Coordinates of C-alpha atoms in Angstrom, one line a residue:
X1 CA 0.0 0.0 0.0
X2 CA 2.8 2.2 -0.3
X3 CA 1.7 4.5 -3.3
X4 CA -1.4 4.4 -1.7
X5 CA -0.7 5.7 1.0
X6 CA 2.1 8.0 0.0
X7 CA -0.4 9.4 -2.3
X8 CA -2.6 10.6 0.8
X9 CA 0.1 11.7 2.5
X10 CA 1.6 13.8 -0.7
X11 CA -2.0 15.4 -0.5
X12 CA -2.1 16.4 2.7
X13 CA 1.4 18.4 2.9
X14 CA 0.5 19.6 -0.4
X15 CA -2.1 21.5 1.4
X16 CA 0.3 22.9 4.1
X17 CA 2.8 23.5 1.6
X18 CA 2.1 24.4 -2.1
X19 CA -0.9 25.5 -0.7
X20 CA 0.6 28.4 1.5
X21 CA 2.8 29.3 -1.4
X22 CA 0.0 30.0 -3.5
X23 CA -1.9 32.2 -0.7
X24 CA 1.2 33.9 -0.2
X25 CA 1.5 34.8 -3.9
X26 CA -1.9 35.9 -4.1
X27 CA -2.0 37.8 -1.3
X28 CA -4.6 37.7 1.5
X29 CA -6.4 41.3 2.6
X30 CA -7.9 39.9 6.1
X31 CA -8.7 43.3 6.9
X32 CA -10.9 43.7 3.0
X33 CA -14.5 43.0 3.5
X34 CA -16.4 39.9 1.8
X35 CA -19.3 40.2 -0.4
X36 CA -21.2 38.5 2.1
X37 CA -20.9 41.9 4.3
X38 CA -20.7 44.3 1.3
X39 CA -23.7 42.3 -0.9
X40 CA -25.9 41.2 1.5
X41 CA -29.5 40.5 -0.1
X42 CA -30.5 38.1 2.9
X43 CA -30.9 35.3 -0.3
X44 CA -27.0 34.5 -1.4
X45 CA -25.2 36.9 0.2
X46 CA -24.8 36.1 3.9
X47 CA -22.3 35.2 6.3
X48 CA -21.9 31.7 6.9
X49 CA -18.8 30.2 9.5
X50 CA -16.0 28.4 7.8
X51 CA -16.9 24.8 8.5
X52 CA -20.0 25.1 7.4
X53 CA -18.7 27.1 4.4
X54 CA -16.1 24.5 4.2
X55 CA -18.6 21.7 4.1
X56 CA -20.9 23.4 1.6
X57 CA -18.1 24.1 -0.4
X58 CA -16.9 19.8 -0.7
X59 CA -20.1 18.8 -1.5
X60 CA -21.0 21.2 -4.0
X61 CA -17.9 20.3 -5.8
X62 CA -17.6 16.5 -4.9
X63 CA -20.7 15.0 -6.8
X64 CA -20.1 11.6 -8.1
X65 CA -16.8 12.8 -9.5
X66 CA -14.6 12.0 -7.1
X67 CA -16.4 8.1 -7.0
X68 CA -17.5 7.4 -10.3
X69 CA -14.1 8.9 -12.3
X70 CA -11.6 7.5 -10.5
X71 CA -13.7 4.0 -10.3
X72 CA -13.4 3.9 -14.0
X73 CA -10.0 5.4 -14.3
X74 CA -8.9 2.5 -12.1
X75 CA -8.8 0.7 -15.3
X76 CA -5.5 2.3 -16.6
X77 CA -3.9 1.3 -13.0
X78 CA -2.0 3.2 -10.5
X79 CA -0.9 5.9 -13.5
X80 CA -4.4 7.1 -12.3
X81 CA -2.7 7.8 -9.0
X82 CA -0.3 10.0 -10.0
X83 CA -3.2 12.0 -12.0
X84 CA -5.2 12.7 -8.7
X85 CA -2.3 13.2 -6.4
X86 CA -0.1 15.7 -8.9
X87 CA -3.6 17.0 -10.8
X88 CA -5.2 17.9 -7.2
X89 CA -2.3 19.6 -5.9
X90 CA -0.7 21.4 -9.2
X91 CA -4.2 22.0 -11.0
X92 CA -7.4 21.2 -9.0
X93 CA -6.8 22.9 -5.3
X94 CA -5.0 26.1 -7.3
X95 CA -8.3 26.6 -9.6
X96 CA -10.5 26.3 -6.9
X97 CA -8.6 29.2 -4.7
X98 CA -8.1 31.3 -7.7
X99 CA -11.5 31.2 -8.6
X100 CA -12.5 31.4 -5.2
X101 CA -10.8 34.3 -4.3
X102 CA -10.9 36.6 -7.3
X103 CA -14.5 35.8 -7.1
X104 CA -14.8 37.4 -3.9
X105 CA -12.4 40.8 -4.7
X106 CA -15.2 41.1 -7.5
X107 CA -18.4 41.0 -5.6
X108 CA -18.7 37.2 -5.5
X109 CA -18.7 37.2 -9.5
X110 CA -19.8 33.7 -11.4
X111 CA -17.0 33.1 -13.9
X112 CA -18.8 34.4 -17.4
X113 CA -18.2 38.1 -15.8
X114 CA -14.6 37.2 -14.5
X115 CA -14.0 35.9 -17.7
X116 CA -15.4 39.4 -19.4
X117 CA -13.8 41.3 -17.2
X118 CA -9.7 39.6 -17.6
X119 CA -10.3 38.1 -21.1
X120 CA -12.4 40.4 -22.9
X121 CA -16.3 40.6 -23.3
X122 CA -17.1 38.0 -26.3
X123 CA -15.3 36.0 -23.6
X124 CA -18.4 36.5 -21.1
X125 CA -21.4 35.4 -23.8
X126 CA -18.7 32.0 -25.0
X127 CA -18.1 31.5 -20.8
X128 CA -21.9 31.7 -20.0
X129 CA -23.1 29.8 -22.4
X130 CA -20.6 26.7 -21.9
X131 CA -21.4 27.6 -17.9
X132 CA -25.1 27.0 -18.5
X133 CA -24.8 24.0 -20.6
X134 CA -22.3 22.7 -18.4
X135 CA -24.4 23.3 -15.0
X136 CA -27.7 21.6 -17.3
X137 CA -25.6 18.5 -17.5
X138 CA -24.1 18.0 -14.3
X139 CA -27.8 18.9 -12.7
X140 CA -29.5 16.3 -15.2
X141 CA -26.7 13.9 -14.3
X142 CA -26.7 14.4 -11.0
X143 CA -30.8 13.3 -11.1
X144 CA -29.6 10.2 -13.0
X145 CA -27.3 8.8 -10.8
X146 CA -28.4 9.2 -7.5
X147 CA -31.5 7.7 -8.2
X148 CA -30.0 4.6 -9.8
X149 CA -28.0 4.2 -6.8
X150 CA -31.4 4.3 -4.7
X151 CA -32.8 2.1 -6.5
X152 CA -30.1 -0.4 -6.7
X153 CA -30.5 0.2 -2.8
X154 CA -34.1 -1.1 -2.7
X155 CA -33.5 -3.8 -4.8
X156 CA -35.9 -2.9 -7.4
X157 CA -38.9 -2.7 -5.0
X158 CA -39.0 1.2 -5.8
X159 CA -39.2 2.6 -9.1
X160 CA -36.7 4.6 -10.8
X161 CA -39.1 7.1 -11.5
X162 CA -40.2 7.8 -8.0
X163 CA -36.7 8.9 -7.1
X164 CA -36.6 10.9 -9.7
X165 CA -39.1 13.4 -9.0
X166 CA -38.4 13.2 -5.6
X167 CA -34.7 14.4 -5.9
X168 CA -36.0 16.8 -8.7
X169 CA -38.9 18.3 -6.2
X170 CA -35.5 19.2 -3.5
X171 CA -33.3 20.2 -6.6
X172 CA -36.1 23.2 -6.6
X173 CA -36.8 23.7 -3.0
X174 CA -32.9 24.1 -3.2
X175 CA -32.4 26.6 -6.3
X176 CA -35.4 28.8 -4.8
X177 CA -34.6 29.3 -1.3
X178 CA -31.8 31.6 0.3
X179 CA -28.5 29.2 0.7
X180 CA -28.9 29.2 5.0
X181 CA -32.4 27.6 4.6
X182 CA -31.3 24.2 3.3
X183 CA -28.6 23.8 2.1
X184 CA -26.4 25.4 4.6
X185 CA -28.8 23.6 7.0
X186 CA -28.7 20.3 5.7
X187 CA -24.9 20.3 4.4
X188 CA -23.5 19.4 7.6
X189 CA -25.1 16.2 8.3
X190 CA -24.6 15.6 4.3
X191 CA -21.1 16.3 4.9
X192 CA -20.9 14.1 8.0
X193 CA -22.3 11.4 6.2
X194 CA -19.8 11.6 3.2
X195 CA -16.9 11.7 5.3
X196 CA -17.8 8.8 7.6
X197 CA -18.3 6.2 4.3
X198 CA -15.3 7.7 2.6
X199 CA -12.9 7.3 5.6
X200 CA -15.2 3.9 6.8
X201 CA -14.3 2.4 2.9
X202 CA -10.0 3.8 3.4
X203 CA -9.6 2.3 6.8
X204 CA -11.4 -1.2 5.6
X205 CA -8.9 -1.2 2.8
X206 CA -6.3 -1.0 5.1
X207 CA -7.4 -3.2 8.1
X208 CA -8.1 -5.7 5.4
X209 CA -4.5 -5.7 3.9
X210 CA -6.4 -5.2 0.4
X211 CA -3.8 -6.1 -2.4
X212 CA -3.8 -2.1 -3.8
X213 CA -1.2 -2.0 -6.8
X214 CA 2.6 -0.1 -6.4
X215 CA 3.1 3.1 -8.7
X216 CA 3.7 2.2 -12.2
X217 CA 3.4 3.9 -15.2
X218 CA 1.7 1.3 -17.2
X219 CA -1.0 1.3 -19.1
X220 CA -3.6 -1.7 -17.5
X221 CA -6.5 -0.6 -19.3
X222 CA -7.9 -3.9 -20.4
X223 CA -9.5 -2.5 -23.8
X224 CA -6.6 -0.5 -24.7
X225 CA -8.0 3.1 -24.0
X226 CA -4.9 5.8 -24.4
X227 CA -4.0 7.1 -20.9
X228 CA -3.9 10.3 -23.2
X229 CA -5.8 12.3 -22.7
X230 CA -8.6 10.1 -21.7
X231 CA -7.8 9.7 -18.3
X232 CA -7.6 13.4 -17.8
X233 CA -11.4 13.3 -18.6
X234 CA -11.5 9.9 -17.0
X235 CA -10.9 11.1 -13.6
X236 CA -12.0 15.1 -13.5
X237 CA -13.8 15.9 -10.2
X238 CA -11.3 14.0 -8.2
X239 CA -8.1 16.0 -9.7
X240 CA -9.0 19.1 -11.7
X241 CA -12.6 20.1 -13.1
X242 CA -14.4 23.2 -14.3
X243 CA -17.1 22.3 -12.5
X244 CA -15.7 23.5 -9.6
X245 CA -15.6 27.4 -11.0
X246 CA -19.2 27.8 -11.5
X247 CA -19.4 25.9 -7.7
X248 CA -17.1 28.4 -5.6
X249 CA -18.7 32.0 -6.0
X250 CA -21.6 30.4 -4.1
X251 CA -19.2 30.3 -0.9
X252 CA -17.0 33.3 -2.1
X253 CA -20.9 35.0 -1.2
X254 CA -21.1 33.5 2.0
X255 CA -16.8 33.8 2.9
X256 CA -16.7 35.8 6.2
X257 CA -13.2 36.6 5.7
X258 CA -10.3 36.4 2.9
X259 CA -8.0 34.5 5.2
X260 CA -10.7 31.3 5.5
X261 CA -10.0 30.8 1.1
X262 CA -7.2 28.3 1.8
X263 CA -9.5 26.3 4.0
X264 CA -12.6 26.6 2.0
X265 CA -11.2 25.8 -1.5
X266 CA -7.8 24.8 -1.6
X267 CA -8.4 22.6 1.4
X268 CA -11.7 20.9 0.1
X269 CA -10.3 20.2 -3.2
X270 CA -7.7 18.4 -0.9
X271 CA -10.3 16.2 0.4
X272 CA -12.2 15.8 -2.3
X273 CA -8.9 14.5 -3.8
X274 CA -8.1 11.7 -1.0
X275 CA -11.8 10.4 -1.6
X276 CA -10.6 9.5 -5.0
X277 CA -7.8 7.9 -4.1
X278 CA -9.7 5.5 -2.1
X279 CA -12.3 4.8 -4.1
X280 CA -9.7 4.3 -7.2
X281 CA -7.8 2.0 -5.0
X282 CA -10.8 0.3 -3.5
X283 CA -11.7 -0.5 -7.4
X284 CA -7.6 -1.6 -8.9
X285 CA -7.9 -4.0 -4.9
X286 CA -11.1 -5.8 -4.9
X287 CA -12.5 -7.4 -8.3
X288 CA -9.6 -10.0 -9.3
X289 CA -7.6 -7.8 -11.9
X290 CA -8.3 -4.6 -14.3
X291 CA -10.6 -7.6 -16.3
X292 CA -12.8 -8.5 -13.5
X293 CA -13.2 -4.8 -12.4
X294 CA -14.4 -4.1 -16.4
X295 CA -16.8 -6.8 -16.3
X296 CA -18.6 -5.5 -13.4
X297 CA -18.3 -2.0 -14.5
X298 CA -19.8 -3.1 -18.1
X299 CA -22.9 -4.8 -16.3
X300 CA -24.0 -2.6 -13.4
X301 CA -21.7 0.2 -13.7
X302 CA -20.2 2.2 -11.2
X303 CA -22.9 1.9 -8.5
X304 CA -22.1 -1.8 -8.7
X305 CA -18.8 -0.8 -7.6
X306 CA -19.6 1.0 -4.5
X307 CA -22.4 -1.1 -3.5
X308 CA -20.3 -4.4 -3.6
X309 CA -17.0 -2.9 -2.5
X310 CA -18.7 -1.1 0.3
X311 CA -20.9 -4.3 1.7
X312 CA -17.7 -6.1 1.1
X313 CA -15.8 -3.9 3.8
X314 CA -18.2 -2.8 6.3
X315 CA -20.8 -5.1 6.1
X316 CA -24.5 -4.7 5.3
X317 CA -25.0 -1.9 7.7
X318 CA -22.2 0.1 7.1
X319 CA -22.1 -0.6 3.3
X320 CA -25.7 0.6 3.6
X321 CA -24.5 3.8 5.7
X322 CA -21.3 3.7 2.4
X323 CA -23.7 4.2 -0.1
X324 CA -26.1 6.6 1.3
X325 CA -22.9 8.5 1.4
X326 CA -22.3 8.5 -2.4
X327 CA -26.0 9.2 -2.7
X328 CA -25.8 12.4 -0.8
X329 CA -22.8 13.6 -3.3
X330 CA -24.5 14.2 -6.9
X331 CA -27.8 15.6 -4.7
X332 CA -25.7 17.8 -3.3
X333 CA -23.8 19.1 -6.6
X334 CA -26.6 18.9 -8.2
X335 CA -29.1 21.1 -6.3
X336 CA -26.1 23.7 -6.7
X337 CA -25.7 23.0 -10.2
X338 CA -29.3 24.8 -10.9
X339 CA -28.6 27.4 -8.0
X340 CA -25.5 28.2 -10.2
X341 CA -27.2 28.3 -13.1
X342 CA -29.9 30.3 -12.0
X343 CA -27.4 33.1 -10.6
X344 CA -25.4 33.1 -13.4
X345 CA -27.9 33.7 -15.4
X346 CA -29.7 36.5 -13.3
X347 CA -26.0 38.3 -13.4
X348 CA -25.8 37.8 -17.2
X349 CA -29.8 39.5 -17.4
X350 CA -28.8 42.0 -14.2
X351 CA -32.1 40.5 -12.4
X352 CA -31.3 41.2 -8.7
X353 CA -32.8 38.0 -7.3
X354 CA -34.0 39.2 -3.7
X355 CA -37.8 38.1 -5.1
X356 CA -38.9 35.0 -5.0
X357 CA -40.8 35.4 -8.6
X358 CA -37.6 36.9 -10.2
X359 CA -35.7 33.4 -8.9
X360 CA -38.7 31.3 -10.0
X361 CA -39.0 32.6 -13.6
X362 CA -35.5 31.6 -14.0
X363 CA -34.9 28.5 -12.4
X364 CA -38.1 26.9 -13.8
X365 CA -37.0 27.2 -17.8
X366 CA -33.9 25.1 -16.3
X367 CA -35.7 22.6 -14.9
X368 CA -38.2 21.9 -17.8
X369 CA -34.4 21.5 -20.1
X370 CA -33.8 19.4 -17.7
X371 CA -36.5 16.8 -17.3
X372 CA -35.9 16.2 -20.9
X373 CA -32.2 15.6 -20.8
X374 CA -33.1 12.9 -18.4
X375 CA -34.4 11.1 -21.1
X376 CA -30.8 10.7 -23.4
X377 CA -28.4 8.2 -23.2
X378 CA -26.6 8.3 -19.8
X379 CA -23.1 7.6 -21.5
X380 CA -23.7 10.5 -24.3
X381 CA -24.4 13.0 -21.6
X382 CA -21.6 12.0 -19.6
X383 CA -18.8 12.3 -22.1
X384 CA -20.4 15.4 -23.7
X385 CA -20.0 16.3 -19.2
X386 CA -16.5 15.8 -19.6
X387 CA -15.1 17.7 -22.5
X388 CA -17.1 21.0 -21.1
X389 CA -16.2 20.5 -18.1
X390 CA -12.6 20.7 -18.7
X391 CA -13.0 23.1 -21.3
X392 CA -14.6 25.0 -18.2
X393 CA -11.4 24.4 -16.3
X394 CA -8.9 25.9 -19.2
X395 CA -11.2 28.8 -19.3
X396 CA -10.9 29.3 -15.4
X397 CA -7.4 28.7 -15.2
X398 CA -6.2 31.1 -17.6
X399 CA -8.6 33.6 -16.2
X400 CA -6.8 33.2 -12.7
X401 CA -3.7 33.6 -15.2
X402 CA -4.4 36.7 -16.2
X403 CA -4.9 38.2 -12.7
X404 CA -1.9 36.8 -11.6
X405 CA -0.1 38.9 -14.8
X406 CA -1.6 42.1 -14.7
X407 CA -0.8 41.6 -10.6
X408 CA 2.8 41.3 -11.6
X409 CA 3.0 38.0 -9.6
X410 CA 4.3 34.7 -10.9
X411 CA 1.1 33.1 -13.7
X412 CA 3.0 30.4 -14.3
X413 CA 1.2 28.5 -11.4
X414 CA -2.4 29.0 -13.1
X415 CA -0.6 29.2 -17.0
X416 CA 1.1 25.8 -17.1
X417 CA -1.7 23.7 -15.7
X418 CA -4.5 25.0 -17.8
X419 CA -2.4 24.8 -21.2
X420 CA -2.0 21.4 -20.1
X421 CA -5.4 20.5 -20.2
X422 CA -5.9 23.0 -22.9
X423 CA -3.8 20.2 -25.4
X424 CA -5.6 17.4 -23.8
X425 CA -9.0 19.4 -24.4
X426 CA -8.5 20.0 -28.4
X427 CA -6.7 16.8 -28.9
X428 CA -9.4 15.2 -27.4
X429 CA -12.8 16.5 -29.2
X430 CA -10.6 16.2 -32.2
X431 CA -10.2 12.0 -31.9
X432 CA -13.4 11.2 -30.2
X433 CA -16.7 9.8 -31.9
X434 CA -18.2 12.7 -29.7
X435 CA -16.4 15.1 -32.3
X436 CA -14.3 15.3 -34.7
X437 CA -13.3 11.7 -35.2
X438 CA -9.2 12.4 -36.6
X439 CA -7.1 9.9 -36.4
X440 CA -4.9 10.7 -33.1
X441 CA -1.6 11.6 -34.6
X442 CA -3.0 14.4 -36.4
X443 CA -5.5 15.2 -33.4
X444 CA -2.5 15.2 -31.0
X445 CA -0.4 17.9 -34.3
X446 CA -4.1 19.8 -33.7
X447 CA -4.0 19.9 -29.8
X448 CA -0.3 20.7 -29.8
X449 CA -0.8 23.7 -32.8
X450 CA -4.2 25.0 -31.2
X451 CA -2.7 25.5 -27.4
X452 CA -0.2 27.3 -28.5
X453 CA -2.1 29.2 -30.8
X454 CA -4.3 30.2 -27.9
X455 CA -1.1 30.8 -25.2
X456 CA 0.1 33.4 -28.1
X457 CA -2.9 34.9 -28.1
X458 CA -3.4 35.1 -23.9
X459 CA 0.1 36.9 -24.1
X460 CA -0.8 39.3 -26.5
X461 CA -4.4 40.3 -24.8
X462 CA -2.3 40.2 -21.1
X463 CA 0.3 42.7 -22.1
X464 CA -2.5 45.0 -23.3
X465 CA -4.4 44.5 -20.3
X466 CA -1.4 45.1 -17.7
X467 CA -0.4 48.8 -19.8
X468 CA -4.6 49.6 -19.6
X469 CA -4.7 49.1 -15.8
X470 CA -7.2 46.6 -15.6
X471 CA -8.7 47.2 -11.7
X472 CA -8.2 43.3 -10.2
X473 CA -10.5 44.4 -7.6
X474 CA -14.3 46.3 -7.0
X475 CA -13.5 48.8 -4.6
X476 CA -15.4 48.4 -1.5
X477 CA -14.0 51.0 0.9
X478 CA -17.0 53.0 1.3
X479 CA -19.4 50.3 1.7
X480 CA -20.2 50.9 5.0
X481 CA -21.4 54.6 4.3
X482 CA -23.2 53.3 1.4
X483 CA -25.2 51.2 3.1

């Protein structure tokens, strides 16, 4: 269990280490009031304490990402390891602050009008509509799945459909009412949950002596897939995903104070990341080889996974109590998902959203798109999921880039990462049935020629921005005698 647990372990210094140096570099104004202070509407923006905040904030980015990915990126072997561990750290946790926290020195901005703001204004109608269509399919998703896992649960003896419109009837109550009536109520025992089967399923690995592979860079995939870049959108949630952008300027609303953004997003992403290490290793340990791990995966899909692996471990009642804890993940990404959705779009119409008719108006449109998504192929959604979902995480990345340029501090951090993924995006929809179709070498010369196409052209738009002054910041120093 060495890279196992080395992993882990890299994770957590990572926080107390790359972590500081990338609060450092940002630079932390304790004293600077929060948009929940400055913003307050009583509906989004309120003050919320940082474990609840930091709850909120894991499972609103968690969903069924950091179970389901790495579950079926388990199937290239421990090379999906060293993907969570370096991607969480490097990529993931440094997105998530960035976003975090220039979202909250602009109001508590979603990321269309970050992205208008640092990478020009067609940037803010391409941003908001890849947001929405984004937040569409991880909400209709995140209906799917929980509900499937339910009713694997009940063995049948409630229908599919019955969970559906009873997770869709909270999805509403959730998008309509202000964030302290359920879901910063309910988070916390969500969160509890969660992190009892997560750590309950880690310590049964280890008590057990489970036979988790050693690091190697191998491919084990037993069909063949290429480790790239289809791991990268394997295994997103658990490592690096856009997702996470359009998840933190909910918090960044409710943030009492700057110095809590290490704990809130840097340090959940953290989390979020060891979750996926033990799920990936509870799926590579338990099913007799990459082949027998496929099979199941091929006839009940992930869900199969968790159900067995967690029954397996911790017996009927705690792989019960396992479950329930994967169920509460997508619920709780999902009813975000709409709430996102719904504020992004009421800042892209400027609809202040203090009425309950100005919320409902929006968020019901959304849910109607919804309901009918619900009825297309799972698997089409999912990768279609994937590809804008990392697209999403480009788009963030280099918008934290930017800052960091115009700030005069080092982009690199926020650059290198997100023309990473930026090659693995384009070379991707270039060679998949979902796009393009190209044969890979000439999808890999596209991915290659395209990112640094694009990286020419951030450099070009970021010295122009630096010599106009762009403000990084809304000034907020008279709010007091404002209000």
């Amino acid at each position: 269990m060495y890279t196992f647990l080395a992993g882990i372990a890299l994770l957590i210094i990572g926080y107390f280490t790359y972590g500081k140096f990338i609060e450092k570099l940002f630079g932390v104004k304790d004293e600077r009031p929060t948009p929940a202070y400055v913003n307050s509407d009583g509906v989004d923006y309120i003050p919320m304490s940082t474990p609840k905040n930091s709850l909120i904030q894991l499972l609103n980015i968690a969903g069924t990402g950091p179970v389901f990915g790495p579950i079926m990126g388990a199937l290239y072997g421990p090379a999906a390891f060293i993907w969570i561990v370096v991607g969480c750290i490097f990529a993931g946790a440094v997105h998530d602050y960035l976003t975090g926290m220039i979202s909250i020195r602009n109001r508590g901005a979603h990321l269309p009008e970050l992205a208008s703001k640092f990478l020009g204004k067609v940037m803010k109608h391409v941003v908001n509509g890849f947001a929405v269509l984004l937040l569409l399919l991880v909400g209709t998703v995140f209906v799917s799945t929980p509900a499937s896992l339910l009713h694997l649960l009940t063995d049948g003896s409630v229908a599919l459909w019955i969970f559906i419109v009873a997770i869709f009837a909270y999805y509403i109550i959730a998008t309509l009412l202000p964030v302290d009536k359920v879901i910063g109520r309910l988070y916390p025992y969500f969160g509890a949950l969660l992190l009892i089967s997560a750590l309950g399923v880690g310590i049964g690995l280890v008590a057990t002596n489970a036979p988790i592979p050693e690091l190697s860079f191998q491919n084990f995939h037993p069909e063949g897939a290429a480790i790239f870049p289809l791991l990268f959108f394997t295994i997103s949630c658990g490592a690096l995903s856009g997702f996470h952008a359009t998840q933190t300027p909910i918090i960044s609303r409710t943030t009492k104070r700057e110095k809590e953004g290490r704990k809130i997003f840097y340090g959940m992403m953290i989390a979020e990341g060891i979750i996926a290490m033990i799920w990936a290793a509870a799926a590579m340990s338990m099913f007799n080889g990459y082949n027998g791990l496929n099979e199941i995966l091929a006839a009940g899909g992930p869900g199969a996974i968790v159900s067995e692996s967690s029954t397996i471990l911790l017996g009927a009642i705690g792989g019960t109590l396992a479950v329930l804890g994967v169920v509460v993940l997508p619920i709780t990404s999902g009813d975000t998902a709409f709430r996102s959705a719904r504020m992004i779009i009421a800042d892209y119409l400027n609809i202040a959203q203090k009425k309950f008719s100005s919320r409902m108006w929006i968020a019901v449109p959304l849910f109607v798109v919804s309901a009918v998504l619900t009825q297309i192929d799972f698997n089409l959604l999912w990768r279609y999921f994937n590809w804008a979902n990392q697209s999403t995480a480009v788009i963030a990345l280099f918008v934290g880039a930017m800052y960091l340029y115009i700030a005069r501090k080092n982009y690199f951090v926020a650059l290198i990462p997100g023309t990473f993924m930026l090659v693995m995006v384009i070379t991707y929809i270039l060679s998949q049935p979902i796009g393009f179709n190209l044969p890979m070498n000439i999808s890999w010369a596209g991915g290659f020629t395209g990112a640094a196409i694009i990286v020419l052209l951030f450099f070009m738009a970021a010295k122009k921005a630096r010599a106009s002054n762009i403000p990084l910041e809304i000034d907020v120093s008279d709010w007091k005698r404002a209000s």
